[in-house]
Amino acid sequence: MEKPDVLVIGAGAAGLMVAYKLTQKGKKVTVLEARNRTGGRIHTINHESFFQHAELGAEFVHGDLPVTLNLLKEAGIKYHAANGEMVRYAKGKFTESEQLIEDWDLLIERLNELKEDTNIYDFLLAEFPGDNYQSLRDGVWNYVSGYDNADPRKASAFALRKEWQNEDEDAQHRVDEGYCSMINYLAKQCREAGNNIFLSTVVKEIHWKEKQVKVITDDGISYEAGQLIIALPLGVLQANEQEMGAITFHPPIPEQTKAIQTMGFGAVIKFLLEFDKPFWENSATKKLAGKSLKPMIFLLSDEEIPTWWTQHPQRSPMLTGWLGGPAAIDKKDYTLDDLLQQALQSLSNIFRLSIDELKVNLIAWNIVNWGDEPFTRGSYSYDTVAAPEARRVLNTPIDNTLFFAGEHLYDGAAMGTVEAALTSGVVVAEKILG
């Protein structure tokens, strides 16, 4: 086998993007992927019994994001707007909810006055103590742990301020044929240029010196190249040496290893439930809610599984449930049947339907606990107070030989997104190409 110029570990969005960009410039690249599929945290399923192009992983394009949308355009992949009403269910009532958190403007005002970074939990306790602000503190906790998948006791107040000031909630899209159509395009381009993508290839060791790398897999096969890109999820990089998917460096890279451990990586459990029909659109629900829920895209509640969304504006009988942050970590060891029961109980409480009724109408279901996936070990990154310095360390190539790529290394408003992963891939490719 011809020795490639560059090895890439990880065939997710970042790894495939950097491989694609290098391939375009004539570099020979070999990609090694531990899973039996490409995509990483992008995982579109197309089961016969399921809604087509259902997303077990990344689903939305959160804003008019240039790298993602330009790649979709280049690949000829269509996408559509994913907008609708945000509905809140609380204390037995449905209300349309634009303002998710009480005293939001005051929160932003106080954040803008913050001079030194701290975690958002301590910030709230200092700035908004007492019973009068309990609702604000609860709202921020739920939002940070849900949307950002973060532990509020670790999440950077500065990073959240930046995120909240740059949100573009009116611009949200879904990829028509699923995000994996984009992944498949990148992989196809790499292969057609004569490069290899090896699946079910678990890297265990990296032996390196300047401009010389050898990686060894768990079955003893070795691959060599002049440069190596490590495009693995942060959760895998943070794994203990004995855990599946963990990688050992020879010689060690202590500065980078320390930086990796100071960054935040979230947790999420995602629920896909397909029913025989969209019961939330029927007359009984309309009467219960006091209005039609046909325009609803997001449903927020205080239930065990608090966040749900529809496929609006497409009409579909599928509901997607979402549990993130510390609450997802607490359920890390739950069985899928237990999680399904909690999901159905949450919907039962919201829509006043018995669990038996819901089960009778349930055609198919799929639940993924991303924290329990050995080659992911979580959802996506979030900034801790130490994250900016950690990113600086990890974004600096080691002897022009070892490079890190991934959404956790992106420094912009679209943190934790496919856009972040793709952008990181582009940046690393540019560094290698000089």
XYZ file of C-alpha atoms in Angstrom, residues 72-269:
198
model
C -24.224 21.873 0.573
C -24.461 24.146 -2.458
C -21.251 22.741 -3.943
C -22.549 19.185 -3.456
C -25.955 20.047 -4.924
C -27.680 19.063 -1.682
C -30.928 20.860 -0.951
C -32.012 22.164 2.422
C -35.142 23.856 3.735
C -36.152 26.285 6.453
C -37.045 24.689 9.773
C -39.081 27.354 11.508
C -42.265 27.270 13.505
C -43.809 28.176 16.813
C -42.053 27.543 20.089
C -44.595 26.277 22.596
C -44.184 26.019 26.352
C -46.085 23.555 28.519
C -46.080 24.394 32.216
C -48.536 23.999 35.082
C -51.044 22.297 32.821
C -51.126 25.037 30.187
C -49.746 25.511 26.680
C -48.409 28.952 25.804
C -46.492 30.273 22.828
C -43.034 31.004 24.186
C -40.617 33.432 22.583
C -39.016 34.620 25.814
C -37.683 31.434 27.379
C -36.211 32.975 30.504
C -37.661 35.566 32.851
C -35.608 38.771 33.228
C -33.614 37.892 30.092
C -32.731 41.517 29.305
C -31.467 42.065 32.850
C -29.396 38.880 32.587
C -27.718 40.094 29.390
C -27.148 43.534 30.939
C -25.353 42.012 33.948
C -23.348 39.673 31.721
C -22.183 42.646 29.662
C -20.877 44.241 32.848
C -18.868 41.144 33.790
C -15.118 41.888 33.701
C -13.598 38.534 34.665
C -14.850 35.170 33.424
C -16.461 32.667 35.763
C -18.868 29.774 35.371
C -22.479 30.744 34.706
C -23.763 29.010 37.862
C -21.567 31.036 40.217
C -22.351 34.172 38.229
C -26.082 33.647 38.747
C -25.688 33.000 42.464
C -23.660 36.189 42.847
C -25.768 38.476 40.643
C -29.254 37.010 41.112
C -29.554 35.553 44.621
C -32.721 34.852 46.559
C -36.194 33.557 45.845
C -37.119 36.459 43.561
C -34.704 35.194 40.902
C -35.288 31.461 41.312
C -37.160 31.331 38.008
C -34.298 33.099 36.219
C -31.701 30.742 37.685
C -33.792 27.689 36.811
C -34.381 28.977 33.300
C -30.686 29.532 32.634
C -29.804 26.130 34.118
C -32.330 24.408 31.847
C -31.244 26.342 28.771
C -27.506 25.850 29.278
C -27.856 22.152 30.070
C -30.417 21.591 27.307
C -29.306 23.686 24.333
C -25.581 23.735 25.125
C -25.534 20.264 26.733
C -23.282 21.879 29.318
C -22.830 21.634 33.059
C -23.666 25.180 34.235
C -21.192 24.719 37.101
C -18.409 24.562 34.498
C -19.721 26.551 31.510
C -18.036 29.901 30.819
C -20.174 33.008 31.342
C -18.113 34.866 28.706
C -18.717 32.127 26.109
C -22.451 32.023 26.793
C -22.617 35.819 26.545
C -20.957 35.634 23.135
C -23.313 32.862 22.014
C -26.458 34.633 23.188
C -25.474 37.907 21.545
C -24.988 36.199 18.179
C -28.040 33.981 18.007
C -29.935 34.046 14.728
C -33.088 32.211 15.659
C -34.949 33.143 12.488
C -32.470 31.286 10.281
C -32.651 27.557 10.924
C -32.498 24.807 8.334
C -32.662 21.057 7.829
C -30.888 19.115 5.091
C -33.504 17.544 2.810
C -31.893 14.107 2.564
C -30.259 14.237 5.988
C -26.857 15.454 7.117
C -25.252 12.172 6.026
C -25.768 13.209 2.399
C -23.094 15.856 3.055
C -20.832 13.326 4.784
C -21.277 10.906 1.877
C -20.297 13.641 -0.559
C -17.049 14.356 1.289
C -16.192 10.661 1.580
C -16.976 10.054 -2.104
C -14.745 12.915 -3.213
C -11.870 11.566 -1.134
C -12.241 8.021 -2.450
C -12.626 9.083 -6.067
C -9.294 10.886 -5.778
C -7.673 7.570 -4.884
C -7.589 7.890 -1.116
C -8.611 5.315 1.479
C -11.151 5.507 4.284
C -10.833 2.469 6.536
C -13.811 1.760 8.814
C -13.863 -0.383 11.977
C -10.260 0.655 12.524
C -9.639 1.516 16.172
C -6.388 3.408 16.745
C -4.703 2.588 20.056
C -1.219 4.077 19.835
C 0.484 6.983 18.096
C 4.273 6.821 17.725
C 5.735 10.020 16.379
C 8.743 12.194 15.795
C 9.144 15.199 13.537
C 7.587 14.522 10.125
C 7.233 10.810 10.886
C 4.153 9.130 12.358
C 3.132 5.520 12.904
C -0.268 4.638 14.338
C -1.107 1.166 15.598
C -4.663 -0.200 15.748
C -6.194 -2.509 18.331
C -5.637 -5.477 16.023
C -1.966 -4.685 15.558
C -2.051 -3.133 12.083
C 0.133 -0.061 11.592
C -0.183 2.924 9.259
C 2.529 5.475 8.528
C 2.651 9.006 7.146
C 4.583 12.234 7.455
C 1.787 14.095 9.266
C -1.201 13.129 11.404
C -4.533 14.862 12.060
C -6.416 13.777 15.183
C -10.081 14.566 14.466
C -11.688 12.748 17.371
C -14.511 13.886 19.657
C -13.290 15.608 22.800
C -14.936 12.890 24.899
C -12.691 10.249 23.315
C -9.586 12.397 23.804
C -10.548 12.764 27.475
C -11.026 9.003 27.986
C -8.850 7.108 30.441
C -6.085 5.040 28.900
C -7.872 1.755 29.688
C -11.179 2.779 28.070
C -12.248 1.704 24.604
C -11.244 4.230 21.967
C -8.575 5.914 24.094
C -5.268 6.672 22.390
C -1.761 6.687 23.861
C 0.961 8.991 22.491
C 4.620 7.930 22.290
C 6.318 10.151 23.301
C 3.631 11.798 25.462
C 2.279 15.269 24.701
C 1.677 16.554 28.262
C 0.782 20.161 27.422
C -1.891 19.083 24.954
C -3.180 16.314 27.224
C -3.614 18.800 30.061
C -5.417 21.242 27.739
C -7.810 18.526 26.590
C -8.843 17.778 30.170
C -9.712 21.423 30.924
C -12.321 21.684 28.150
C -16.029 20.997 28.511
C -17.833 18.154 26.739
C -21.568 17.749 27.004
C -23.955 14.829 27.279
C -27.223 14.157 25.479
C -29.838 11.473 25.007
